[in-house]
Each structure stands twice: as C-alpha cells, then as structure tokens.
Short mmCIF file of C-alpha atoms (C1' of nucleotides) in Angstrom, two decimals:
data_model
loop_
_atom_site.label_atom_id
_atom_site.label_comp_id
_atom_site.label_asym_id
_atom_site.label_seq_id
_atom_site.Cartn_x
_atom_site.Cartn_y
_atom_site.Cartn_z
CA MET A 1 0.00 0.00 0.00
CA LYS A 2 1.35 3.36 -1.02
CA TYR A 3 1.18 6.14 1.56
CA LYS A 4 -1.15 8.06 -0.68
CA ASP A 5 -3.87 5.64 0.22
CA LYS A 6 -3.30 5.97 3.91
CA ASN A 7 -4.91 9.33 4.31
CA VAL A 8 -2.19 10.95 6.35
CA PRO A 9 -3.55 13.33 9.00
CA GLU A 10 -3.03 17.02 8.38
CA VAL A 11 -1.19 17.38 11.70
CA VAL A 12 1.43 14.97 10.48
CA ILE A 13 1.92 16.88 7.23
CA LYS A 14 2.40 20.08 9.15
CA ARG A 15 5.18 18.48 11.13
CA LEU A 16 7.12 17.36 8.08
CA PRO A 17 8.62 20.76 7.21
CA ARG A 18 10.01 21.01 10.70
CA TYR A 19 11.60 17.58 10.47
CA TYR A 20 12.94 18.59 7.11
CA ARG A 21 14.57 21.72 8.46
CA TYR A 22 16.17 19.83 11.29
CA LEU A 23 17.49 17.12 9.06
CA GLY A 24 18.91 19.80 6.81
CA GLU A 25 20.85 21.13 9.76
CA CYS A 26 22.11 17.68 10.70
CA LEU A 27 23.20 17.17 7.14
CA ALA A 28 25.02 20.48 7.08
CA GLN A 29 26.87 19.39 10.20
CA GLY A 30 27.95 16.23 8.46
CA GLU A 31 25.86 13.81 10.49
CA MET A 32 25.28 10.60 8.61
CA ARG A 33 22.77 8.84 10.83
CA ILE A 34 20.28 9.70 13.52
CA SER A 35 17.94 7.75 15.74
CA SER A 36 14.39 8.72 16.56
CA GLY A 37 15.54 9.08 20.17
CA LYS A 38 18.23 11.64 19.30
CA LEU A 39 15.92 13.55 17.02
CA SER A 40 13.30 13.49 19.73
CA GLU A 41 15.65 15.10 22.26
CA ARG A 42 16.65 17.89 19.93
CA MET A 43 13.21 18.69 18.68
CA SER A 44 11.37 18.11 21.95
CA VAL A 45 8.78 15.76 20.60
CA THR A 46 8.38 12.11 21.57
CA ALA A 47 10.43 9.51 19.76
CA SER A 48 7.26 7.52 19.39
CA GLN A 49 5.63 10.29 17.44
CA ILE A 50 8.59 10.66 15.12
CA ARG A 51 8.59 6.97 14.30
CA GLN A 52 4.84 6.92 13.84
CA ASP A 53 4.97 9.96 11.59
CA PHE A 54 7.60 8.49 9.31
CA ASN A 55 5.73 5.23 9.20
CA TYR A 56 2.75 6.84 7.56
CA PHE A 57 4.92 7.02 4.49
CA GLY A 58 6.64 3.69 4.92
CA GLY A 59 9.62 3.02 7.15
CA PHE A 60 12.76 4.85 6.16
CA GLY A 61 14.90 3.52 8.96
CA GLN A 62 16.71 0.39 9.87
CA GLN A 63 16.48 -1.44 13.15
CA GLY A 64 19.62 -1.15 15.20
CA TYR A 65 20.95 1.66 13.03
CA GLY A 66 18.41 4.47 12.92
CA TYR A 67 17.76 6.71 9.97
CA ASN A 68 20.22 7.71 7.30
CA VAL A 69 20.03 11.48 7.47
CA GLU A 70 20.54 12.18 3.80
CA TYR A 71 18.14 9.49 2.69
CA LEU A 72 15.44 10.62 5.09
CA TYR A 73 15.99 14.24 4.10
CA ASN A 74 15.47 13.39 0.47
CA GLU A 75 12.48 11.20 1.14
CA ILE A 76 10.72 13.98 3.02
CA ALA A 77 11.50 16.34 0.16
CA ASN A 78 9.86 13.83 -2.16
CA ILE A 79 6.81 13.47 0.02
CA LEU A 80 6.40 17.23 0.20
CA GLY A 81 6.89 17.55 -3.54
CA LEU A 82 9.91 19.80 -3.17
CA LYS A 83 11.61 18.01 -6.04
CA ASN A 84 8.77 18.82 -8.40
CA GLY A 85 10.14 22.27 -9.10
CA TYR A 86 6.83 24.02 -8.72
CA LYS A 87 6.84 27.52 -10.14
CA ALA A 88 5.24 30.37 -8.24
CA VAL A 89 4.33 34.00 -8.76
CA ILE A 90 3.82 36.67 -6.15
CA ILE A 91 0.76 38.80 -6.58
CA GLY A 92 1.08 42.24 -5.06
CA ALA A 93 4.40 44.07 -5.21
CA GLY A 94 3.91 46.09 -2.05
CA HIS A 95 6.10 45.80 1.01
CA LEU A 96 5.06 42.26 1.71
CA GLY A 97 5.38 41.15 -1.89
CA MET A 98 8.86 42.60 -1.98
CA ALA A 99 9.78 40.94 1.27
CA LEU A 100 8.61 37.61 -0.11
CA ALA A 101 10.46 38.11 -3.38
CA ASN A 102 13.64 38.62 -1.40
CA HIS A 103 12.97 35.72 0.88
CA ALA A 104 15.67 33.23 0.01
CA SER A 105 14.19 30.24 1.74
CA PHE A 106 11.50 29.71 -0.86
CA GLU A 107 14.06 29.02 -3.49
CA LYS A 108 16.17 27.02 -1.07
CA ARG A 109 13.23 24.68 -0.71
CA GLY A 110 12.98 24.04 -4.40
CA PHE A 111 10.39 26.56 -5.48
CA GLU A 112 11.02 28.95 -8.32
CA ILE A 113 9.53 32.41 -8.08
CA THR A 114 9.38 33.66 -11.62
CA ALA A 115 7.63 37.03 -11.38
CA LEU A 116 5.59 39.52 -9.40
CA PHE A 117 2.32 41.07 -10.47
CA ASP A 118 0.87 44.45 -9.65
CA VAL A 119 -1.39 47.11 -11.13
CA ASP A 120 0.88 50.02 -10.20
CA GLU A 121 2.33 51.48 -13.43
CA TYR A 122 5.40 52.72 -11.58
CA LYS A 123 6.29 49.27 -10.41
CA VAL A 124 5.49 47.42 -13.63
CA GLY A 125 8.63 46.96 -15.68
CA THR A 126 11.00 47.11 -12.73
CA ARG A 127 12.71 44.13 -11.18
CA ILE A 128 12.69 42.92 -7.60
CA ASN A 129 15.47 40.54 -6.70
CA SER A 130 15.93 40.09 -10.44
CA LYS A 131 12.31 39.02 -10.92
CA PRO A 132 10.19 41.13 -13.27
CA VAL A 133 7.14 43.02 -12.08
CA ILE A 134 4.37 42.49 -14.62
CA HIS A 135 0.99 44.14 -14.99
CA MET A 136 -1.94 42.24 -13.56
CA GLU A 137 -3.80 42.25 -16.83
CA LYS A 138 -1.22 39.86 -18.23
CA ILE A 139 -1.55 37.29 -15.51
CA GLU A 140 -3.87 34.87 -17.25
CA ASN A 141 -1.58 34.32 -20.18
CA TYR A 142 1.49 34.28 -18.00
CA ILE A 143 0.16 31.51 -15.79
CA LYS A 144 -0.94 29.41 -18.70
CA GLU A 145 2.18 29.88 -20.78
CA ASN A 146 4.69 29.41 -18.00
CA ASN A 147 3.11 26.52 -16.19
CA ILE A 148 2.76 28.33 -12.89
CA SER A 149 1.45 26.15 -10.08
CA ILE A 150 1.43 28.45 -7.11
CA ALA A 151 0.15 31.97 -6.50
CA ILE A 152 1.42 33.76 -3.42
CA LEU A 153 -1.11 36.41 -2.51
CA ALA A 154 0.34 39.52 -0.90
CA LEU A 155 -2.47 41.97 -1.39
CA PRO A 156 -5.35 43.44 0.57
CA LYS A 157 -8.15 41.25 1.77
CA SER A 158 -10.70 43.11 -0.34
CA GLU A 159 -9.13 42.01 -3.61
CA VAL A 160 -8.34 38.48 -2.69
CA LYS A 161 -11.71 36.78 -2.97
CA GLU A 162 -12.44 37.69 -6.53
CA LEU A 163 -8.86 37.12 -7.58
CA ALA A 164 -8.66 33.64 -6.08
CA GLU A 165 -11.63 32.58 -8.12
CA ARG A 166 -9.99 33.76 -11.31
CA LEU A 167 -6.67 32.14 -10.49
CA ALA A 168 -8.35 28.81 -10.00
CA GLU A 169 -9.91 29.17 -13.42
CA TYR A 170 -6.56 29.99 -14.97
CA GLY A 171 -5.24 26.68 -13.69
CA ILE A 172 -3.35 27.64 -10.55
CA LYS A 173 -2.94 24.58 -8.38
CA GLY A 174 -2.40 26.18 -5.00
CA ILE A 175 -2.59 29.49 -3.21
CA LEU A 176 -0.44 30.71 -0.37
CA ASN A 177 -2.63 33.37 1.17
CA PHE A 178 -1.14 36.14 3.27
CA SER A 179 -4.34 38.12 3.59
CA SER A 180 -6.93 37.60 6.27
CA ALA A 181 -9.58 36.79 3.66
CA GLU A 182 -10.98 33.28 3.62
CA ILE A 183 -10.59 31.70 0.23
CA LYS A 184 -13.17 29.40 -1.21
CA THR A 185 -13.20 28.78 -4.93
CA ALA A 186 -15.79 27.08 -7.09
CA LYS A 187 -13.14 24.81 -8.52
CA PRO A 188 -11.51 23.50 -5.36
CA ILE A 189 -7.77 24.11 -5.15
CA ALA A 190 -5.20 23.79 -2.40
CA VAL A 191 -5.01 26.79 -0.08
CA GLU A 192 -2.64 27.46 2.74
CA ASN A 193 -3.10 30.51 4.91
CA VAL A 194 -0.49 32.57 6.69
CA HIS A 195 -2.56 34.71 9.00
CA MET A 196 0.08 36.90 10.59
CA SER A 197 -2.25 38.78 12.87
CA ASP A 198 -3.88 35.55 14.02
CA SER A 199 -0.48 34.47 15.21
CA LEU A 200 -0.02 37.71 17.05
CA MET A 201 -3.38 37.20 18.75
CA THR A 202 -2.45 33.68 19.77
CA LEU A 203 0.79 35.04 21.17
CA SER A 204 -1.18 37.65 23.05
CA TYR A 205 -3.29 34.92 24.65
CA LYS A 206 -0.21 33.10 25.82
CA ILE A 207 1.26 36.25 27.32
CA LYS A 208 -1.95 37.07 29.09
CA LEU A 209 -2.20 33.54 30.44
CA GLU A 210 1.29 33.80 31.80
CA GLU A 211 0.58 37.15 33.43
CA ASP A 212 -2.64 35.89 34.98
CA GLU A 213 -0.94 32.86 36.43
CA HIS A 214 1.60 35.13 37.98
CA LYS A 215 -1.09 37.24 39.53
CA ASP A 216 -2.86 34.23 41.02
CA LYS A 217 0.24 33.17 42.86
CA LYS A 218 0.39 36.38 44.81
CA MET B 1 -14.14 27.75 38.02
CA LYS B 2 -12.37 30.25 35.83
CA TYR B 3 -11.38 29.16 32.35
CA LYS B 4 -7.75 29.61 33.22
CA ASP B 5 -7.93 26.47 35.25
CA LYS B 6 -9.46 24.45 32.50
CA ASN B 7 -6.35 24.06 30.42
CA VAL B 8 -7.84 25.01 27.11
CA PRO B 9 -6.38 23.00 24.23
CA GLU B 10 -4.07 24.86 21.91
CA VAL B 11 -6.24 24.00 18.91
CA VAL B 12 -9.10 25.90 20.49
CA ILE B 13 -6.96 28.97 21.08
CA LYS B 14 -5.87 28.91 17.46
CA ARG B 15 -9.47 29.02 16.36
CA LEU B 16 -10.36 32.06 18.41
CA PRO B 17 -8.77 34.63 16.08
CA ARG B 18 -10.81 33.26 13.23
CA TYR B 19 -14.04 33.53 15.19
CA TYR B 20 -12.98 37.00 16.16
CA ARG B 21 -12.47 38.06 12.56
CA TYR B 22 -15.82 36.67 11.52
CA LEU B 23 -17.65 38.32 14.36
CA GLY B 24 -15.96 41.58 13.44
CA GLU B 25 -17.45 41.27 9.97
CA CYS B 26 -20.91 40.50 11.36
CA LEU B 27 -20.62 43.51 13.58
CA ALA B 28 -19.60 45.71 10.67
CA GLN B 29 -22.69 44.54 8.85
CA GLY B 30 -24.84 45.55 11.77
CA GLU B 31 -25.82 42.07 12.88
CA MET B 32 -26.88 42.05 16.51
CA ARG B 33 -27.24 38.36 17.21
CA ILE B 34 -26.04 35.09 15.77
CA SER B 35 -26.60 31.45 16.55
CA SER B 36 -23.98 28.76 16.57
CA GLY B 37 -25.87 27.22 13.65
CA LYS B 38 -25.59 30.32 11.49
CA LEU B 39 -21.97 30.85 12.39
CA SER B 40 -21.34 27.22 11.62
CA GLU B 41 -22.74 27.54 8.09
CA ARG B 42 -20.69 30.59 7.27
CA MET B 43 -17.44 29.34 8.70
CA SER B 44 -17.87 25.72 7.67
CA VAL B 45 -17.23 24.22 11.04
CA THR B 46 -19.75 22.29 13.10
CA ALA B 47 -22.09 24.16 15.40
CA SER B 48 -21.17 21.71 18.08
CA GLN B 49 -17.55 22.71 17.91
CA ILE B 50 -18.39 26.38 18.14
CA ARG B 51 -20.48 25.88 21.26
CA GLN B 52 -17.88 23.62 22.77
CA ASP B 53 -15.13 26.11 22.05
CA PHE B 54 -16.95 29.03 23.63
CA ASN B 55 -17.83 26.92 26.61
CA TYR B 56 -14.23 26.50 27.55
CA PHE B 57 -14.43 30.10 28.62
CA GLY B 58 -17.93 30.04 30.10
CA GLY B 59 -21.20 30.43 28.26
CA PHE B 60 -21.61 33.65 26.38
CA GLY B 61 -24.93 32.80 24.79
CA GLN B 62 -28.49 32.41 25.78
CA GLN B 63 -30.75 29.48 25.03
CA GLY B 64 -33.35 30.26 22.44
CA TYR B 65 -31.59 33.48 21.48
CA GLY B 66 -28.03 32.71 20.44
CA TYR B 67 -25.05 34.94 20.95
CA ASN B 68 -24.99 38.70 21.09
CA VAL B 69 -22.45 39.54 18.42
CA GLU B 70 -20.97 42.57 20.08
CA TYR B 71 -20.75 40.95 23.48
CA LEU B 72 -19.13 37.81 22.11
CA TYR B 73 -16.73 39.87 20.02
CA ASN B 74 -15.62 41.77 23.08
CA GLU B 75 -15.36 38.67 25.21
CA ILE B 76 -13.07 36.99 22.71
CA ALA B 77 -10.96 40.12 22.61
CA ASN B 78 -10.69 39.88 26.38
CA ILE B 79 -9.77 36.24 26.31
CA LEU B 80 -7.06 36.90 23.75
CA GLY B 81 -5.79 39.86 25.71
CA LEU B 82 -6.41 42.29 22.87
CA LYS B 83 -7.65 44.89 25.33
CA ASN B 84 -4.41 44.82 27.26
CA GLY B 85 -2.77 47.21 24.84
CA TYR B 86 0.42 45.21 24.53
CA LYS B 87 3.24 47.18 22.99
CA ALA B 88 5.48 45.63 20.38
CA VAL B 89 8.69 46.39 18.53
CA ILE B 90 9.84 45.03 15.22
CA ILE B 91 13.41 43.87 15.10
CA GLY B 92 14.94 44.02 11.66
CA ALA B 93 14.06 46.86 9.32
CA GLY B 94 14.57 44.92 6.11
CA HIS B 95 11.85 44.22 3.60
CA LEU B 96 9.91 42.03 5.97
CA GLY B 97 10.25 44.41 8.89
CA MET B 98 9.00 47.22 6.70
CA ALA B 99 6.10 45.13 5.48
CA LEU B 100 5.13 44.36 9.06
CA ALA B 101 5.46 47.99 10.12
CA ASN B 102 3.01 48.90 7.40
CA HIS B 103 0.68 46.07 8.19
CA ALA B 104 -2.41 47.79 9.51
CA SER B 105 -4.08 44.75 11.03
CA PHE B 106 -1.72 44.58 13.98
CA GLU B 107 -2.88 47.92 15.22
CA LYS B 108 -6.46 47.13 14.33
CA ARG B 109 -6.25 44.23 16.76
CA GLY B 110 -5.16 46.42 19.62
CA PHE B 111 -1.40 46.12 19.46
CA GLU B 112 0.82 49.15 19.38
CA ILE B 113 3.99 48.98 17.36
CA THR B 114 6.22 51.64 18.78
CA ALA B 115 9.51 51.26 16.92
CA LEU B 116 11.76 49.24 14.68
CA PHE B 117 15.33 48.22 15.45
CA ASP B 118 18.23 47.64 13.11
CA VAL B 119 22.00 47.88 12.99
CA ASP B 120 22.14 49.59 9.59
CA GLU B 121 23.33 53.18 10.10
CA TYR B 122 21.50 54.32 6.99
CA LYS B 123 18.18 53.16 8.32
CA VAL B 124 18.65 54.30 11.91
CA GLY B 125 17.04 57.70 12.39
CA THR B 126 14.52 57.29 9.61
CA ARG B 127 10.85 56.52 10.08
CA ILE B 128 8.76 53.72 8.66
CA ASN B 129 5.05 54.30 8.75
CA SER B 130 5.81 57.04 11.26
CA LYS B 131 7.63 54.66 13.59
CA PRO B 132 11.25 55.43 14.37
CA VAL B 133 14.08 53.10 13.39
CA ILE B 134 16.44 52.83 16.34
CA HIS B 135 19.87 51.28 16.63
CA MET B 136 19.99 47.81 18.08
CA GLU B 137 22.41 48.80 20.79
CA LYS B 138 19.65 50.83 22.43
CA ILE B 139 17.16 48.02 22.59
CA GLU B 140 17.69 46.95 26.18
CA ASN B 141 16.90 50.35 27.60
CA TYR B 142 14.08 50.90 25.18
CA ILE B 143 12.29 47.72 26.16
CA LYS B 144 12.67 48.38 29.84
CA GLU B 145 11.72 52.03 29.73
CA ASN B 146 8.76 51.67 27.40
CA ASN B 147 7.20 48.56 28.83
CA ILE B 148 7.44 46.57 25.61
CA SER B 149 5.82 43.16 25.82
CA ILE B 150 6.28 41.76 22.35
CA ALA B 151 9.23 41.47 19.98
CA ILE B 152 8.48 40.73 16.36
CA LEU B 153 11.56 39.15 14.85
CA ALA B 154 12.10 39.89 11.18
CA LEU B 155 15.75 39.03 10.79
CA PRO B 156 17.87 36.16 9.57
CA LYS B 157 17.81 32.86 11.33
CA SER B 158 21.45 33.13 12.28
CA GLU B 159 20.91 36.11 14.54
CA VAL B 160 17.68 35.00 16.11
CA LYS B 161 18.85 32.46 18.66
CA GLU B 162 21.23 34.67 20.52
CA LEU B 163 18.90 37.64 20.31
CA ALA B 164 15.91 35.77 21.70
CA GLU B 165 17.88 34.86 24.78
CA ARG B 166 18.76 38.48 25.39
CA LEU B 167 15.22 39.70 24.79
CA ALA B 168 13.91 37.29 27.40
CA GLU B 169 16.42 38.69 29.86
CA TYR B 170 15.35 42.23 29.08
CA GLY B 171 11.82 41.32 30.09
CA ILE B 172 10.09 40.69 26.77
CA LYS B 173 7.00 38.59 27.38
CA GLY B 174 6.48 37.09 23.96
CA ILE B 175 8.16 36.68 20.60
CA LEU B 176 6.54 36.52 17.20
CA ASN B 177 9.17 34.76 15.19
CA PHE B 178 9.30 35.09 11.41
CA SER B 179 12.58 33.29 10.98
CA SER B 180 12.94 29.56 10.59
CA ALA B 181 15.06 29.36 13.73
CA GLU B 182 13.63 27.47 16.67
CA ILE B 183 13.57 29.60 19.76
CA LYS B 184 14.25 28.21 23.18
CA THR B 185 15.22 30.57 25.94
CA ALA B 186 16.55 29.83 29.41
CA LYS B 187 13.83 31.96 30.93
CA PRO B 188 10.75 30.50 29.26
CA ILE B 189 8.64 33.03 27.38
CA ALA B 190 5.77 32.78 24.94
CA VAL B 191 6.79 32.16 21.35
CA GLU B 192 4.66 32.00 18.26
CA ASN B 193 6.21 31.06 14.95
CA VAL B 194 5.25 32.18 11.49
CA HIS B 195 7.17 29.79 9.31
CA MET B 196 6.36 31.07 5.86
CA SER B 197 8.32 28.47 3.98
CA ASP B 198 6.81 25.68 6.07
CA SER B 199 3.44 26.81 4.82
CA LEU B 200 4.68 26.76 1.28
CA MET B 201 5.94 23.21 1.78
CA THR B 202 2.59 22.12 3.19
CA LEU B 203 0.91 23.69 0.20
CA SER B 204 3.29 21.83 -2.06
CA TYR B 205 2.29 18.56 -0.43
CA LYS B 206 -1.36 19.26 -1.05
CA ILE B 207 -0.74 20.11 -4.69
CA LYS B 208 1.31 17.00 -5.19
CA LEU B 209 -1.37 14.89 -3.56
CA GLU B 210 -3.96 16.34 -5.88
CA GLU B 211 -1.80 15.70 -8.94
CA ASP B 212 -1.09 12.13 -7.88
CA GLU B 213 -4.75 11.37 -7.38
CA HIS B 214 -5.40 12.66 -10.84
CA LYS B 215 -2.74 10.43 -12.29
CA ASP B 216 -4.13 7.35 -10.56
CA LYS B 217 -7.48 7.83 -12.17
CA LYS B 218 -6.03 7.54 -15.63
"C1'" DA C 1 -50.72 31.82 28.80
"C1'" DA C 2 -50.15 27.39 26.72
"C1'" DA C 3 -47.96 25.14 23.06
"C1'" DC C 4 -44.30 25.16 20.12
"C1'" DT C 5 -39.79 26.50 18.30
"C1'" DT C 6 -35.21 27.85 18.79
"C1'" DT C 7 -30.84 27.39 20.59
"C1'" DT C 8 -27.68 27.07 24.27
"C1'" DG C 9 -24.93 24.44 27.87
"C1'" DT C 10 -23.58 20.01 28.95
"C1'" DT C 11 -22.99 15.18 28.83
"C1'" DA C 12 -22.14 11.09 26.09
"C1'" DT C 13 -20.24 9.01 22.07
"C1'" DT C 14 -17.38 8.47 18.45
"C1'" DG C 15 -13.20 9.33 16.13
"C1'" DA C 16 -8.37 10.86 15.77
"C1'" DT C 17 -3.92 11.36 17.59
"C1'" DT C 18 -0.39 10.32 20.70
"C1'" DT C 19 2.06 7.42 23.60
"C1'" DA C 20 3.49 3.01 25.14
"C1'" DA C 21 4.58 -1.85 24.61
"C1'" DA C 22 5.77 -5.95 22.13
"C1'" DA C 23 7.87 -8.08 18.37
"C1'" DT C 24 11.55 -8.09 15.13
"C1'" DA C 25 15.68 -7.13 12.76
"C1'" DA C 26 20.13 -5.28 12.14
"C1'" DA C 27 24.62 -3.80 14.13
"C1'" DG C 28 28.23 -4.06 17.26
"C1'" DT C 29 31.11 -6.89 20.42
"C1'" DC C 30 33.84 -10.42 22.42
"C1'" DG D 1 29.77 -16.83 15.12
"C1'" DA D 2 26.92 -16.47 19.17
"C1'" DC D 3 25.34 -12.84 22.21
"C1'" DT D 4 24.06 -8.32 23.56
"C1'" DT D 5 22.54 -3.94 22.39
"C1'" DT D 6 20.24 -0.70 19.66
"C1'" DA D 7 16.45 0.97 17.40
"C1'" DT D 8 12.77 0.21 14.07
"C1'" DT D 9 8.26 -1.63 12.90
"C1'" DT D 10 3.91 -2.93 14.28
"C1'" DT D 11 0.24 -3.45 17.37
"C1'" DA D 12 -2.24 -2.03 21.36
"C1'" DA D 13 -3.65 1.26 24.93
"C1'" DA D 14 -4.51 5.75 26.45
"C1'" DT D 15 -5.36 10.34 25.77
"C1'" DC D 16 -7.32 14.09 23.48
"C1'" DA D 17 -10.58 16.39 20.31
"C1'" DA D 18 -14.76 16.55 17.48
"C1'" DT D 19 -19.35 15.39 16.88
"C1'" DA D 20 -23.81 14.12 18.31
"C1'" DA D 21 -27.57 13.98 21.52
"C1'" DC D 22 -30.52 15.99 24.69
"C1'" DA D 23 -32.44 18.51 28.70
"C1'" DA D 24 -33.25 23.18 30.11
"C1'" DA D 25 -34.06 27.88 29.20
"C1'" DA D 26 -35.61 31.64 26.42
"C1'" DG D 27 -38.20 33.32 22.65
"C1'" DT D 28 -42.29 33.13 19.48
"C1'" DT D 29 -46.82 32.16 18.02
"C1'" DT D 30 -51.63 31.52 18.41
#
DNA sequence: AAACTTTTGTTATTGATTTAAAATAAAGTC
DNA sequence: GACTTTATTTTAAATCAATAACAAAAGTTT
C-alpha cells in the first residue's frame, strides 16, 4: 500500500517541514545517521511520534541503526513535492510582496519564483530581486504559458476573494494566502493561509495567560 | 471555576482569532445576534464545535436566542488579551520588517507597534510608517523604559537564537518569530512562529497529492 | 398563557492522535 | 559466530478532540 492511500492526518503533514529543516541542519553538520531518540531530544517531541509519523509514508529507517540522514531528508523532500520544481508567482508588489520576493528560503526549498504582479504602473517593468514586475492584466496568459502552479497572494483582503476565483480558473494549483480573507473557490484548489495577525493574537493569549498565572500566585 | 484552570487545548486557542475576525465582519454589517448554527454555516465548522469552544471560557450565549455579536466579540478580545494594549517592537528593518510595520491589522487588533530596530546606520534615524528606526544597541533600555511586551523578529535565522535569549532577559513577554530558527530561551517566554516556507511546503504537499490522485485515475 | 420552536450548555459518544509496549531485525562486540 | 545492544516496525492502549444527543431555558406564536 502506497502512503497516498493511507490518508495521512493534516497534523502529520504540518510536522514534516520542521523535520525537514532539522534534518537539513544535521546534514550540514555532516551527520550521517540519527535515531528517533536523538531527534526526539533535539526537537522536543516524543520519539514515538517521530517513528509513527515516518511510518505513515513507509519506514525509512533500519532497526539497530536508525535513519540515514541524507536518505530521510530526500524522502521527506519527495513526500512534500519539493523536487517537483513548482513555479510560483507573487501577486502584489507592495512591502510584503517585496519581502517575499527577497525571501531566500523559498528558493532554497525548491520553489522557483518567476515574477511579481501588480497594477501600479510605476512598479510594472522594474525588477525585484531580479524578478520582473508584470501588470496584472497579463496574468492569465502568463500563468498558462509558463506553467505556474502556485500563487502567493500579498495583497489586501478586499481584492483576494475575486482574484482567487480567477486564479483557479486559470489553472493555478495552489494558493499561499497572506491576507486575512478566507478563500473558497468554485473549482476546489489547495489553499494554505499565513494569518500573521492571528499568530499575534495567539501570542497575546499566551502572554496574558502567563501574566494571569503570575497574579494568582500572589 | 475560571477558564484559566481548564487548560484550554491549543487548537481551540488557534481558532479564536478566526471567530474574532468573523464576528468583526458580522458587527460591521450591523448584525446584533447570531446562533452557533448560522456561524457554523458561514465558517464551515460544526455548530457543536463552536459551542464547545466558547464553553471552555464560560457560556456567552443564551438558550433560544443565540449569541450577542458585540458581546461575544468583546469577550473573545478579552480572552485573547487584545484589550491589554500590549506594545510591540519590530526587530529588523529589512523588507519584511518594513512590510510588518506597514501592516495595519496589527494595530487594528489592539497592538501598538512603537519602533523598529536595526544595525544599519543608513536606516537608523529614519521613520517607517511614522515609527522610528532605532539602533539595536539601544534596545535593552528601550524595552525596559517603554514597557514593551512583544518582539516581532524579522531578521535572519542566524541572529535569532542569541537575540531571543537576550530579549527574554530584558523582560520581553512574547516573541513573534518570522525566521525559521527554533527559539528556546533559558527563561521560558511565549513564542509563536510564522514559518512562511513551512506553509509553502505544506501547500506543495497538497498540490502533489492532488496531482497524484489525478494520475491514478487515468 | 399554553404550546411550540429555537438554541444554548452540557454530557455522552465516536473518532483521531499520541504514547506506550511488544515483536523483530540489524549492528556491534567479544 | 553467538550474544548483547540498539532501534525500528507494528500493534495495542490511552489520551485528546470533534461530533452528536438531549435537557433546560428563552423566545415566538396563536
């Protein structure tokens, strides 16, 4: 049975990038092998969970030896599709779009950001981190002609909903959404949200909790 | 029993900002009351979950009536600590730091961003969205004198680990971390991570899954 | 104001995820 | 080369979270 049939829980998927990052570090430090126990210590998760997680995709380790770091690293990359060379565009060349265009880690993870899109005539025609800024009206053709899989949305909430619908029609496979808008398209596509202010609110809760606990002790 | 004693699951906390956003929209549209059923339809979660979630913090609704939108909205703000007026600084005045400084939603949610910090002499002394850019060497005093609770880290991974440790010592209560570094401080403080490239990897997985399912059908 | 409807708060049930334990296989050691 | 150790795989148990069910309370209708 291939892992595709196993219906891997979303929580497990969300842990994979973290494993991947850690293994990358191990690799950079020249470590050849690692056991679930060692990995567990460093990442402060249970060894049991690590083994279980990897087993959703078929065992990559060897009893008595552990996991071969490089092999495991590559396998996770495969699972995540990082070897597929997905191409992405950034929509919105404001501060956030620019920040994302300069964000090296996307390319480090195997994604290729080919262009930015904006409606601002002053920005169109310029380059950001060597990537061209193109006018929004050209996006349909661009996506179709260049086999773009991913749209990274760095624009205001108000414009996102309508745009997402169009992008799905143009054949975009997935959206990385930085706005606080909820995306739901007629043609269902993959969506991943990065709600920055949600994270700040969650942080706020944790701080408040900490403060309250302190107060109670008095 | 106060909700603080109930040990609310993290998953529930993470849903609160989303409820909060939705209720904000309802409020803006002048809706006075809403039932868990209605909210459930709009947000595509079960009504049961909504009621259960709110009940962790004590019932805010009334049988036969539903929830008063404004009251619930304010209660969630209280739970999340959004009324506490936490002050934050952004560390790193690069593209991302600038994007965050211009990101209106932080202030809309009750946080006050008072300054940015950087080591670049060309940036120090300027203003970004009317907030001063201050040299990093002044951060300790600034945090202590201005009662800063939150540090938003928008700088490279390599600098984050050492910095986080220092910030905890200076009395920072929570860190919103935009780098891929894992933060673990001697003095334990609240940390929330926004791993942008992790999200992209998760998205990649979903796209790949979709593509593979398509292939299998053939 | 009685009957009926709505809708919460709460308890019970089901399902998912995590942790632990047992079984197994490879690696290291003497 | 047999024996011990290490560490995975696999199965089972326990914990945690989501959903469903329902009694109680409030609102609505006649």
